[in-house]
Amino acid sequence: MSSLVQSAAWAQSSPGAGPNKLGSVVVTATRSPQALGQVLSDVTVLTRADIERQAIGSLADLLRSQPGFEMVRNGGAGANTSMFVRGADTRHTVVIIDGQRIDSQASSGASWAAIPLAQIDRVEIVRGAASAIWGSDAIGGVVQIFTRRGDSRPQVDLGLGAGNLGLVKLDAAISGLSGIVDYAVSVAAEQSNGFNARPVLNDPKFTPDDDGYRNRNASLRLGAQLNAAHRLELTGLNSHVDAQYDATAKPKTDDQTLSDTRALRAGWTAQWNPELNSNFSVGESMERYETRPSPYLTETKLRSYSLNGSYKIGDGQINALLERREDRLNNSGLSASPTPGRAERHQDAIGAGYIWGSGPLSLQLHGRHDKDSEFGGSDTGTAAIGYQVTPQWRVLSSLGTAFRAPTLYQRFSDYGNPKLIAEEGKNAEIGIKFSEGVHGLGLTVYRNLVDNLIIFGAPGLCRSEYGCYQNVNQARLQGLTLTGASAIGSLRLSGSLDMQSPKDVTDTPGYANYGKLLTRRSKQHGSLRADTDLGLWTLGAQVVASGMRYDDAANTKRLGGYALLGLDAQYKLGRDLQLQLKLDNALDKAYQTAGGYASAPRQFFIGLRHGVSL
């Protein structure tokens, strides 16, 4: 259900570009094109202008200021990163690149730190239970990334910049349209000397070391519009991150992680008649993670096939879906799998949906059945309703279920448990939004009960004497999100506030953590942004704030709250040349999102962007 869709979009609109229109088309909410103003999910759309304003970092740095998102990072931009959406665990958010899902069957979730900003043209965010549309993992939400696409005469874009901490960035892209073929190719590199990720106090013998990173990435998108009704498309993305980290507080050597993310997808879209269309795709993604000198290597390959279509009937539309997902994990710790060091599984799914709208009333129903080769079947569904009370006011509500299948590592490693079952979520939300002219306000209230949470518990169910994965916990994720946007003359304001209570509600005799806050999640977090145009300048300021959190499940290790000020500016040096300025953590706030790990100090960046039409 949407907290103010328009306000959420305005909150992310590029400076000076005006708000995203309610007629903008999104596809992630229902897997079919839908006008933003008709969506009944809680949606945010980020554009290329928003991405360029962020300037540095990865996708996680862009998302941390969005409603419902909290970021946790073990050091700098290349370090291990988690994203909590509405208090849900990082593994409970689906991540998709151009229609191809990415995931890790070892770490339980996508590698947020390995997804580069340079290749992204647009991001669609859907919050809430979405397994009835996207299958496993969509308990907290869905994030879909779209790479660049050529749609006009040939265009070359170049960017370069530098900052403190040894930061250097370069990127180049060429895109265009030639006859029936459109193309976009982009390459980028970013590196930084970083900062000391594991500070040690009151020890004169401790010598801090900087933990830097290097990122190399590229993307490709080719399309062929065969005629008015048929289109073929090929998309690909590759990202490599080489990052230093501190395995201990007093490292004697430079610890290193090598992370690779790849996604490749081919698709065919067909419009058979004005009422009927279809989309067939096949794709594969890979997540590889290695550490040195401590030897660890894990690699997940995910292959998917999908056929979905829609048929319009009067004021309604029927959606249908057939999908297959194949997971393979290579990991030396898979001692209990039929083939040691390697495990495989597949999921087959069938789904259907109905979207209807007439006058002030809108309805959506979705259902899906997934059958997993390892743990069996799972049925999920969503029902949503929206009503336009007045031209300015709209009320929306939804109910939905979701699940997350146990990973292959959780089932077949030394710590694995073959009896694990899927984690299950039951989400309910209601909201109201107001929109009039340049003013918007929205409120969403939600409650998500997650059962069968998998934790690392006491030994006895696996080979390891140190502990085993178990379905024992239950979490209650409830809260409210307030979003708003307005304008006073040339000054544009937008922001969001989350008040939440993500708690462990495992009701087991003798269980000590009942009613405790989930690890590293705050009760309050939000952001506030202001930007304006002054001649050839576009100036912006943003505050991202979070309340205190706990670094452990028992809520004994407190992490203090923080507020970070960021400043950005763009100056038009010419019609096709722009100067970029960025200052993150402008007040040099010292804070931690994970206990024992420092976060980035003040960072500045200066860059140039040049776009030329050929």
Coordinates of C-alpha atoms in Angstrom, one line a residue:
M1 CA 0.0 0.0 0.0
S2 CA 1.4 3.4 -0.9
S3 CA 2.4 5.9 1.8
L4 CA 2.1 9.0 -0.4
V5 CA 3.3 7.8 -3.8
Q6 CA 3.7 11.3 -5.1
S7 CA 5.4 12.6 -2.1
A8 CA 7.8 9.7 -2.0
A9 CA 8.6 10.4 -5.6
W10 CA 9.0 14.1 -5.0
A11 CA 11.3 13.4 -2.1
Q12 CA 13.7 11.9 -4.6
S13 CA 13.2 14.2 -7.5
S14 CA 16.3 15.8 -9.0
P15 CA 17.0 19.4 -8.0
G16 CA 15.4 21.8 -10.4
A17 CA 13.7 19.1 -12.4
G18 CA 10.4 19.2 -10.7
P19 CA 8.4 16.2 -9.2
N20 CA 8.1 12.8 -10.8
K21 CA 4.7 12.7 -12.5
L22 CA 2.0 10.4 -11.2
G23 CA 1.7 9.2 -14.8
S24 CA 5.3 7.8 -14.7
V25 CA 5.3 4.0 -15.4
V26 CA 6.6 1.5 -12.9
V27 CA 6.8 -2.3 -13.3
T28 CA 8.1 -3.7 -10.0
A29 CA 4.9 -3.4 -8.0
T30 CA 2.9 -5.9 -10.2
R31 CA 5.5 -7.1 -12.9
S32 CA 3.5 -5.3 -15.5
P33 CA 3.6 -1.6 -16.6
Q34 CA 1.4 0.6 -14.3
A35 CA 1.1 4.3 -13.9
L36 CA 2.7 5.5 -10.6
G37 CA -0.6 7.1 -9.5
Q38 CA -2.4 3.8 -9.8
V39 CA 0.0 1.7 -7.7
L40 CA -1.3 0.4 -4.4
S41 CA 2.1 -0.5 -3.0
D42 CA 4.4 1.7 -1.1
V43 CA 6.7 2.8 -3.9
T44 CA 9.6 5.2 -4.4
V45 CA 11.2 5.9 -7.8
L46 CA 14.8 7.2 -8.0
T47 CA 16.1 8.8 -11.3
R48 CA 19.5 9.2 -12.8
A49 CA 19.6 12.8 -11.4
D50 CA 19.2 11.4 -7.9
I51 CA 22.0 9.0 -8.5
E52 CA 24.4 11.7 -9.9
R53 CA 23.6 13.9 -6.9
Q54 CA 24.8 11.0 -4.6
A55 CA 28.1 11.1 -6.6
I56 CA 30.1 8.6 -4.5
G57 CA 29.6 5.2 -2.9
S58 CA 27.3 2.2 -3.8
L59 CA 23.6 1.6 -4.1
A60 CA 23.4 1.3 -0.3
D61 CA 24.6 4.9 0.2
L62 CA 21.8 6.1 -2.1
L63 CA 19.1 4.0 -0.3
R64 CA 20.0 4.9 3.3
S65 CA 18.1 8.2 3.0
Q66 CA 14.9 6.6 1.6
P67 CA 11.8 5.9 3.8
G68 CA 12.0 2.6 5.7
F69 CA 15.7 2.0 5.0
E70 CA 18.5 1.6 7.5
M71 CA 22.1 0.8 6.5
V72 CA 24.7 -1.1 8.6
R73 CA 28.3 -1.3 7.3
N74 CA 31.5 -2.7 8.8
G75 CA 33.7 0.2 7.8
G76 CA 34.1 1.9 4.4
A77 CA 32.1 1.7 1.2
G78 CA 33.7 -1.6 0.1
A79 CA 33.0 -3.4 3.4
N80 CA 30.2 -5.8 4.3
T81 CA 26.9 -4.0 4.1
S82 CA 23.4 -4.7 5.3
M83 CA 20.1 -3.0 4.5
F84 CA 17.1 -3.2 6.8
V85 CA 13.7 -2.3 5.2
R86 CA 11.0 -1.6 7.7
G87 CA 13.1 -3.5 10.3
A88 CA 13.2 -6.7 8.2
D89 CA 16.6 -8.5 7.9
T90 CA 18.8 -7.8 4.9
R91 CA 18.0 -11.2 3.5
H92 CA 14.3 -10.3 3.4
T93 CA 14.6 -7.8 0.5
V94 CA 14.7 -9.0 -3.1
V95 CA 17.3 -7.3 -5.3
I96 CA 16.8 -7.3 -9.1
I97 CA 19.0 -5.9 -11.9
D98 CA 17.1 -5.4 -15.2
G99 CA 14.6 -8.2 -14.3
Q100 CA 17.3 -10.6 -13.2
R101 CA 17.4 -11.5 -9.5
I102 CA 20.7 -11.6 -7.6
D103 CA 21.2 -13.4 -4.3
S104 CA 23.7 -15.3 -2.2
Q105 CA 23.0 -18.8 -1.0
A106 CA 25.7 -18.4 1.6
S107 CA 25.4 -15.0 3.2
S108 CA 21.6 -14.8 2.7
G109 CA 21.1 -11.8 0.6
A110 CA 22.5 -9.7 -2.2
S111 CA 25.9 -8.0 -1.9
W112 CA 24.8 -4.3 -1.5
A113 CA 28.4 -3.0 -1.5
A114 CA 29.1 -4.6 -4.9
I115 CA 26.3 -2.8 -6.8
P116 CA 27.8 0.4 -8.3
L117 CA 26.0 3.7 -8.8
A118 CA 27.7 4.4 -12.2
Q119 CA 25.7 1.8 -14.1
I120 CA 22.3 2.7 -12.6
D121 CA 19.7 4.8 -14.6
R122 CA 16.7 4.2 -12.4
V123 CA 15.7 2.4 -9.2
E124 CA 12.2 1.3 -8.2
I125 CA 11.5 0.5 -4.5
V126 CA 8.5 -1.5 -3.3
R127 CA 8.1 -1.9 0.5
G128 CA 6.0 -4.6 2.2
A129 CA 5.3 -8.3 1.5
A130 CA 5.7 -9.0 -2.3
S131 CA 6.2 -12.8 -2.5
A132 CA 2.9 -13.2 -4.3
I133 CA 4.6 -11.4 -7.2
W134 CA 8.3 -12.1 -6.8
G135 CA 8.5 -15.3 -4.8
S136 CA 11.0 -16.1 -2.1
D137 CA 12.8 -13.4 -0.1
A138 CA 10.3 -10.5 -0.5
I139 CA 9.3 -10.2 3.2
G140 CA 10.5 -6.7 3.6
G141 CA 10.4 -5.4 0.0
V142 CA 11.9 -5.3 -3.4
V143 CA 14.5 -3.1 -5.0
Q144 CA 14.8 -3.2 -8.8
I145 CA 17.7 -1.6 -10.6
F146 CA 17.6 -0.5 -14.2
T147 CA 20.7 0.2 -16.2
R148 CA 21.0 2.8 -18.9
R149 CA 19.2 2.5 -22.2
G150 CA 19.7 4.3 -25.5
D151 CA 16.6 6.0 -26.8
S152 CA 17.7 8.9 -29.1
R153 CA 20.7 10.1 -31.2
P154 CA 24.1 8.8 -30.1
Q155 CA 25.2 10.3 -26.8
V156 CA 28.6 10.1 -25.0
D157 CA 28.7 10.8 -21.3
L158 CA 32.0 11.3 -19.4
G159 CA 32.6 11.8 -15.7
L160 CA 35.7 12.2 -13.6
G161 CA 36.4 13.4 -10.1
A162 CA 38.4 13.2 -7.0
G163 CA 38.2 13.7 -3.2
N164 CA 39.9 13.3 0.1
L165 CA 40.8 9.8 1.4
G166 CA 42.5 9.2 -2.0
L167 CA 39.2 9.0 -3.8
V168 CA 39.3 8.9 -7.6
K169 CA 36.4 8.2 -10.0
L170 CA 36.1 7.8 -13.7
D171 CA 33.2 6.7 -15.9
A172 CA 32.2 6.7 -19.5
A173 CA 29.1 5.7 -21.4
I174 CA 27.8 5.7 -25.0
S175 CA 24.2 5.2 -25.9
G176 CA 22.0 5.8 -28.8
L177 CA 19.4 4.5 -31.3
S178 CA 20.2 3.4 -34.8
G179 CA 17.3 2.1 -36.9
I180 CA 15.6 -0.7 -34.9
V181 CA 18.5 -1.1 -32.5
D182 CA 19.1 0.8 -29.3
Y183 CA 22.3 0.4 -27.3
A184 CA 24.0 1.6 -24.1
V185 CA 27.5 0.6 -23.0
S186 CA 29.1 2.0 -19.8
V187 CA 32.3 1.4 -17.9
A188 CA 33.4 2.9 -14.6
A189 CA 36.2 2.7 -12.0
E190 CA 36.4 4.1 -8.4
Q191 CA 39.0 3.7 -5.7
S192 CA 39.8 5.1 -2.3
N193 CA 42.5 4.8 0.3
G194 CA 39.8 4.6 2.8
F195 CA 40.1 5.1 6.6
N196 CA 40.9 3.0 9.6
A197 CA 37.8 0.8 10.1
R198 CA 38.6 -0.7 13.5
P199 CA 39.7 2.1 15.9
V200 CA 41.4 1.1 19.1
L201 CA 41.5 3.6 22.0
N202 CA 44.0 4.1 24.8
D203 CA 46.6 1.8 23.4
P204 CA 49.9 3.6 22.4
K205 CA 51.2 0.5 20.6
F206 CA 48.3 0.4 18.2
T207 CA 49.0 1.6 14.7
P208 CA 45.9 2.3 12.6
D209 CA 45.8 1.2 9.0
D210 CA 43.6 2.6 6.2
D211 CA 41.2 0.2 4.7
G212 CA 40.6 1.2 1.1
Y213 CA 38.7 -0.3 -1.9
R214 CA 38.7 -0.5 -5.7
N215 CA 35.6 -1.0 -7.8
R216 CA 35.6 -1.8 -11.5
N217 CA 32.3 -2.3 -13.3
A218 CA 30.6 -2.3 -16.7
S219 CA 27.1 -2.7 -18.1
L220 CA 25.6 -3.4 -21.5
R221 CA 22.1 -3.0 -22.8
L222 CA 21.1 -3.9 -26.4
G223 CA 17.5 -3.8 -27.7
A224 CA 15.9 -4.5 -31.1
Q225 CA 12.4 -3.1 -31.8
L226 CA 11.5 -5.6 -34.5
N227 CA 8.2 -3.9 -35.1
A228 CA 5.5 -2.1 -33.2
A229 CA 4.6 -5.3 -31.3
H230 CA 7.8 -7.2 -30.7
R231 CA 11.1 -6.2 -28.9
L232 CA 14.2 -8.3 -28.1
E233 CA 16.6 -7.1 -25.3
L234 CA 19.9 -8.2 -23.8
T235 CA 21.2 -6.7 -20.6
G236 CA 24.4 -7.4 -18.6
L237 CA 26.2 -6.0 -15.6
N238 CA 29.6 -6.9 -14.1
S239 CA 31.1 -5.4 -10.9
H240 CA 34.3 -6.3 -9.1
V241 CA 35.2 -4.9 -5.7
D242 CA 38.6 -5.4 -4.1
A243 CA 38.4 -4.1 -0.5
Q244 CA 40.5 -4.1 2.6
Y245 CA 39.1 -4.9 6.0
D246 CA 40.3 -5.6 9.5
A247 CA 39.5 -9.1 10.7
T248 CA 40.8 -8.1 14.2
A249 CA 41.1 -4.8 16.1
K250 CA 44.9 -5.0 15.8
P251 CA 45.6 -6.4 12.3
K252 CA 49.1 -7.6 11.5
T253 CA 48.4 -8.0 7.8
D254 CA 46.0 -6.4 5.4
D255 CA 42.8 -8.5 5.2
Q256 CA 41.2 -8.4 1.8
T257 CA 37.8 -9.3 0.3
L258 CA 37.1 -9.8 -3.4
S259 CA 33.4 -9.5 -4.4
D260 CA 32.0 -10.1 -7.8
T261 CA 28.4 -9.5 -9.0
R262 CA 27.3 -10.4 -12.4
A263 CA 23.8 -10.4 -14.0
L264 CA 22.9 -11.3 -17.6
R265 CA 19.4 -11.5 -19.1
A266 CA 17.7 -11.9 -22.5
G267 CA 14.1 -11.0 -23.0
W268 CA 11.3 -11.0 -25.6
T269 CA 8.3 -8.6 -25.1
A270 CA 5.3 -9.1 -27.4
Q271 CA 2.0 -7.1 -27.8
W272 CA -0.3 -9.7 -29.5
N273 CA -3.3 -7.3 -29.7
P274 CA -4.4 -4.2 -27.8
E275 CA -5.5 -6.5 -24.9
L276 CA -2.9 -9.2 -24.7
N277 CA 0.9 -8.9 -24.1
S278 CA 3.6 -11.3 -22.9
N279 CA 7.2 -11.3 -21.8
F280 CA 9.6 -14.2 -21.8
S281 CA 13.1 -14.0 -20.3
V282 CA 16.0 -16.2 -19.3
G283 CA 18.9 -15.0 -17.2
E284 CA 21.7 -15.9 -14.9
S285 CA 23.4 -14.1 -12.0
M286 CA 26.5 -14.8 -10.0
E287 CA 27.7 -13.7 -6.6
R288 CA 31.3 -14.5 -5.7
Y289 CA 32.9 -13.7 -2.4
E290 CA 36.5 -14.4 -1.3
T291 CA 38.7 -13.4 1.6
R292 CA 42.5 -13.3 1.8
P293 CA 44.9 -14.2 3.5
S294 CA 42.3 -16.0 5.5
P295 CA 41.0 -18.6 2.9
Y296 CA 37.3 -18.4 2.3
L297 CA 35.5 -18.7 -1.1
T298 CA 31.8 -19.0 -1.9
E299 CA 30.0 -18.7 -5.2
T300 CA 26.3 -18.6 -6.0
K301 CA 24.9 -19.0 -9.4
L302 CA 21.2 -18.3 -9.9
R303 CA 19.5 -19.1 -13.2
S304 CA 15.9 -18.1 -13.9
Y305 CA 13.3 -18.5 -16.6
S306 CA 10.0 -16.6 -16.6
L307 CA 7.0 -16.2 -18.8
N308 CA 4.4 -13.7 -17.8
G309 CA 1.6 -11.9 -19.5
S310 CA -1.5 -9.8 -19.0
Y311 CA -4.9 -9.5 -20.6
K312 CA -7.2 -6.5 -20.3
I313 CA -10.9 -7.0 -19.7
G314 CA -12.9 -3.8 -19.4
D315 CA -11.7 -1.9 -16.4
G316 CA -9.6 -4.8 -15.3
Q317 CA -6.4 -6.7 -16.2
I318 CA -5.5 -10.4 -15.5
N319 CA -1.9 -11.2 -15.0
A320 CA -0.4 -14.7 -15.2
L321 CA 3.1 -16.0 -14.5
L322 CA 5.2 -19.2 -14.9
E323 CA 8.7 -19.1 -13.4
R324 CA 11.6 -21.4 -12.6
R325 CA 14.6 -20.6 -10.5
E326 CA 17.7 -22.8 -10.2
D327 CA 20.3 -22.1 -7.4
R328 CA 23.8 -23.6 -7.2
L329 CA 26.3 -23.0 -4.4
N330 CA 30.0 -23.8 -4.4
N331 CA 31.4 -23.6 -0.9
S332 CA 33.9 -25.9 0.8
G333 CA 31.8 -25.8 3.9
L334 CA 29.0 -27.9 2.3
S335 CA 30.0 -31.1 4.0
A336 CA 26.5 -32.5 4.3
S337 CA 25.4 -32.1 0.7
P338 CA 25.1 -35.1 -1.7
T339 CA 28.2 -33.7 -3.5
P340 CA 30.6 -32.2 -0.9
G341 CA 31.4 -28.6 -1.6
R342 CA 28.5 -28.2 -4.0
A343 CA 24.7 -28.0 -3.5
E344 CA 21.8 -27.3 -5.9
R345 CA 18.1 -26.8 -5.7
H346 CA 15.3 -25.4 -7.9
Q347 CA 11.9 -23.6 -7.4
D348 CA 9.0 -23.8 -9.8
A349 CA 6.2 -21.2 -9.5
I350 CA 2.8 -20.4 -11.0
G351 CA 1.1 -17.1 -10.2
A352 CA -1.9 -15.0 -11.2
G353 CA -3.2 -11.5 -10.4
Y354 CA -6.2 -9.3 -11.1
I355 CA -5.9 -5.5 -11.3
W356 CA -9.1 -3.4 -11.5
G357 CA -10.0 0.3 -11.2
S358 CA -13.1 2.3 -11.9
G359 CA -13.8 5.8 -10.7
P360 CA -12.5 6.4 -7.2
L361 CA -12.0 2.6 -6.4
S362 CA -9.0 0.4 -7.2
L363 CA -8.5 -3.3 -6.3
Q364 CA -5.6 -5.7 -6.7
L365 CA -5.4 -9.4 -6.0
H366 CA -2.3 -11.6 -6.4
G367 CA -1.6 -15.3 -5.6
R368 CA 1.3 -17.5 -6.2
H369 CA 2.5 -21.1 -5.5
D370 CA 6.2 -21.9 -5.2
K371 CA 7.5 -25.5 -5.0
D372 CA 11.0 -25.9 -3.8
S373 CA 12.9 -29.1 -4.5
E374 CA 14.3 -29.1 -1.0
F375 CA 11.6 -28.0 1.5
G376 CA 8.3 -28.3 -0.4
G377 CA 5.7 -25.8 -1.4
S378 CA 4.7 -22.3 -0.2
D379 CA 1.5 -20.3 -1.1
T380 CA 1.5 -16.6 -0.9
G381 CA -1.1 -13.9 -1.7
T382 CA -1.8 -10.1 -1.5
A383 CA -5.0 -8.1 -1.6
A384 CA -5.0 -4.3 -1.8
I385 CA -7.7 -1.6 -2.1
G386 CA -7.5 2.1 -2.8
Y387 CA -10.2 4.7 -2.6
Q388 CA -10.0 8.4 -3.8
V389 CA -12.1 10.1 -1.2
T390 CA -11.6 13.6 -2.7
P391 CA -9.4 14.9 -5.5
Q392 CA -6.8 15.6 -2.8
W393 CA -7.2 12.6 -0.4
R394 CA -6.7 8.9 -1.1
V395 CA -6.9 5.9 1.4
L396 CA -5.2 2.6 0.7
S397 CA -4.9 -0.7 2.5
S398 CA -3.4 -4.1 1.9
L399 CA -2.8 -7.6 3.3
G400 CA 0.0 -9.9 2.1
T401 CA 2.0 -12.9 2.9
A402 CA 5.6 -13.7 2.0
F403 CA 8.4 -16.3 2.6
R404 CA 12.1 -16.8 2.5
A405 CA 13.4 -20.2 1.6
P406 CA 16.4 -21.5 3.7
T407 CA 19.7 -21.1 1.9
L408 CA 21.7 -24.1 0.7
Y409 CA 24.4 -23.2 3.2
Q410 CA 21.9 -23.2 6.0
R411 CA 20.8 -26.7 5.0
F412 CA 24.0 -28.5 4.0
S413 CA 27.0 -26.9 5.8
D414 CA 28.5 -28.3 8.9
Y415 CA 26.1 -25.9 10.7
G416 CA 23.2 -26.9 8.5
N417 CA 19.9 -28.4 9.4
P418 CA 18.0 -30.3 6.6
K419 CA 14.8 -29.9 8.6
L420 CA 14.7 -26.2 8.2
I421 CA 11.5 -24.7 6.8
A422 CA 10.8 -21.4 5.1
E423 CA 10.5 -18.2 7.1
E424 CA 7.1 -16.7 6.7
G425 CA 5.7 -13.1 6.9
K426 CA 2.2 -11.8 7.3
N427 CA 2.0 -8.1 6.5
A428 CA -0.9 -5.6 7.0
E429 CA -0.8 -1.9 6.3
I430 CA -3.1 1.1 5.9
G431 CA -2.3 4.6 4.7
I432 CA -3.6 7.9 3.6
K433 CA -2.1 10.4 1.2
F434 CA -2.8 14.0 0.4
S435 CA -1.7 15.8 -2.8
E436 CA -2.5 19.3 -4.0
G437 CA -0.2 21.2 -6.4
V438 CA 3.3 21.2 -5.0
H439 CA 2.2 20.0 -1.6
G440 CA 2.0 16.4 -0.6
L441 CA 1.8 14.4 2.6
G442 CA 1.5 10.7 3.3
L443 CA 1.2 8.3 6.2
T444 CA 1.6 4.5 6.2
V445 CA 1.0 2.3 9.2
Y446 CA 2.2 -1.4 9.0
R447 CA 2.5 -4.6 11.0
N448 CA 4.5 -7.5 9.7
L449 CA 4.7 -10.8 11.8
V450 CA 7.6 -13.0 10.7
D451 CA 7.5 -16.7 11.8
N452 CA 10.1 -19.5 11.7
L453 CA 13.0 -17.0 11.7
I454 CA 16.2 -18.9 11.1
I455 CA 18.9 -18.2 13.7
F456 CA 22.3 -19.7 14.6
G457 CA 21.4 -21.5 17.8
A458 CA 22.6 -24.3 20.2
P459 CA 24.3 -27.4 18.9
G460 CA 22.5 -30.7 18.5
L461 CA 20.8 -30.6 15.1
C462 CA 23.9 -30.7 13.0
R463 CA 27.5 -31.9 12.9
S464 CA 29.0 -28.9 14.5
E465 CA 29.6 -28.7 18.2
Y466 CA 29.5 -24.9 18.0
G467 CA 25.9 -24.4 17.0
C468 CA 23.3 -25.0 14.3
Y469 CA 20.8 -23.1 12.2
Q470 CA 17.3 -23.4 13.6
N471 CA 13.7 -22.2 13.0
V472 CA 13.0 -20.9 16.4
N473 CA 12.5 -17.2 16.4
Q474 CA 9.6 -14.9 15.7
A475 CA 9.7 -11.1 14.9
R476 CA 7.1 -8.4 14.9
L477 CA 7.9 -5.5 12.7
Q478 CA 5.5 -2.6 13.1
G479 CA 5.6 1.1 12.7
L480 CA 4.6 4.1 10.7
T481 CA 6.2 6.1 7.9
L482 CA 5.5 9.8 7.3
T483 CA 6.5 11.4 4.0
G484 CA 6.1 14.9 2.8
A485 CA 7.1 17.4 0.1
S486 CA 6.4 21.0 -0.5
A487 CA 7.9 24.1 -2.2
I488 CA 8.2 27.7 -1.1
G489 CA 9.1 29.8 -4.0
S490 CA 12.3 28.3 -5.5
L491 CA 13.0 26.3 -2.3
R492 CA 12.0 22.6 -2.5
L493 CA 11.5 20.6 0.7
S494 CA 11.0 16.9 1.2
G495 CA 11.6 14.3 3.9
S496 CA 10.4 11.2 5.7
L497 CA 10.2 10.0 9.3
D498 CA 10.0 6.3 10.4
M499 CA 8.8 5.4 13.9
Q500 CA 9.1 1.7 14.3
S501 CA 9.3 -1.2 16.7
P502 CA 11.1 -4.2 15.2
K503 CA 11.1 -6.7 18.1
D504 CA 11.9 -10.3 18.9
V505 CA 8.7 -11.8 20.1
T506 CA 9.8 -15.4 20.3
D507 CA 7.4 -16.8 22.9
T508 CA 9.4 -19.8 24.3
P509 CA 9.6 -20.6 28.1
G510 CA 12.9 -19.3 29.5
Y511 CA 13.7 -17.3 26.3
A512 CA 15.6 -14.2 27.5
N513 CA 15.2 -11.9 24.5
Y514 CA 11.4 -11.7 24.3
G515 CA 10.4 -8.1 23.6
K516 CA 14.0 -6.9 22.8
L517 CA 14.7 -4.7 19.8
L518 CA 16.2 -6.6 16.8
T519 CA 19.9 -6.1 16.4
R520 CA 21.1 -2.8 14.9
R521 CA 17.7 -1.4 14.3
S522 CA 16.5 1.9 15.7
K523 CA 13.1 3.1 16.9
Q524 CA 13.3 6.3 14.9
H525 CA 15.1 7.3 11.7
G526 CA 14.5 9.7 8.9
S527 CA 15.8 12.3 6.5
L528 CA 15.1 15.9 5.5
R529 CA 16.2 17.6 2.2
A530 CA 16.1 21.1 0.9
D531 CA 17.3 22.3 -2.5
T532 CA 17.1 25.4 -4.7
D533 CA 18.3 27.0 -7.9
L534 CA 20.4 30.1 -7.8
G535 CA 21.3 31.2 -11.3
L536 CA 23.5 28.5 -12.8
W537 CA 23.8 26.8 -9.4
T538 CA 21.7 24.1 -7.9
L539 CA 22.3 23.8 -4.2
G540 CA 21.1 21.0 -1.9
A541 CA 21.4 20.0 1.8
Q542 CA 20.2 16.9 3.5
V543 CA 20.2 15.5 7.0
V544 CA 20.0 11.7 7.7
A545 CA 19.3 10.8 11.3
S546 CA 18.9 7.6 13.3
G547 CA 18.1 7.0 17.0
M548 CA 20.1 4.7 19.2
R549 CA 20.3 0.9 18.5
Y550 CA 21.7 -2.2 20.1
D551 CA 24.6 -4.2 18.7
D552 CA 23.4 -7.5 20.3
A553 CA 20.2 -9.5 20.6
A554 CA 20.1 -9.1 24.4
N555 CA 20.1 -5.3 24.1
T556 CA 23.1 -4.7 26.3
K557 CA 25.5 -3.1 23.8
R558 CA 24.2 0.3 23.0
L559 CA 25.1 2.2 19.7
G560 CA 24.4 5.9 20.0
G561 CA 22.1 7.8 17.7
Y562 CA 23.5 10.2 15.0
A563 CA 22.6 12.9 12.6
L564 CA 24.6 13.4 9.4
L565 CA 24.6 16.6 7.3
G566 CA 25.4 16.3 3.6
L567 CA 25.8 19.2 1.1
D568 CA 25.8 19.1 -2.7
A569 CA 26.0 21.5 -5.5
Q570 CA 25.9 21.5 -9.3
Y571 CA 27.1 24.3 -11.5
K572 CA 26.5 24.6 -15.3
L573 CA 29.8 25.4 -16.9
G574 CA 28.2 25.1 -20.3
R575 CA 25.3 23.5 -22.1
D576 CA 26.9 20.0 -21.8
L577 CA 29.4 20.5 -19.0
Q578 CA 28.6 20.4 -15.3
L579 CA 30.6 20.8 -12.1
Q580 CA 29.7 18.5 -9.2
L581 CA 30.5 19.2 -5.6
K582 CA 29.6 16.8 -2.7
L583 CA 30.3 17.0 1.0
D584 CA 29.3 13.9 3.1
N585 CA 29.2 14.0 6.9
A586 CA 30.0 17.7 6.7
L587 CA 30.3 18.1 10.5
D588 CA 32.7 15.1 10.7
K589 CA 30.4 13.1 13.1
A590 CA 32.0 10.0 14.7
Y591 CA 29.4 7.2 14.8
Q592 CA 29.0 3.5 14.4
T593 CA 26.3 1.4 12.7
A594 CA 28.1 -1.9 13.7
G595 CA 29.9 -2.2 17.1
G596 CA 33.7 -1.9 16.8
Y597 CA 33.6 -0.5 13.3
A598 CA 34.1 3.2 12.5
S599 CA 32.0 4.9 9.8
A600 CA 33.3 7.3 7.2
P601 CA 34.6 10.7 8.4
R602 CA 34.0 13.9 6.5
Q603 CA 34.3 13.3 2.7
F604 CA 34.4 15.8 -0.1
F605 CA 34.2 15.2 -3.8
I606 CA 34.7 17.4 -6.8
G607 CA 33.9 16.2 -10.3
L608 CA 33.0 17.1 -13.9
R609 CA 30.3 15.6 -16.1
H610 CA 30.3 16.1 -19.8
G611 CA 27.6 14.9 -22.2
V612 CA 27.9 15.2 -26.0
S613 CA 25.4 14.4 -28.7
L614 CA 27.1 13.0 -31.7

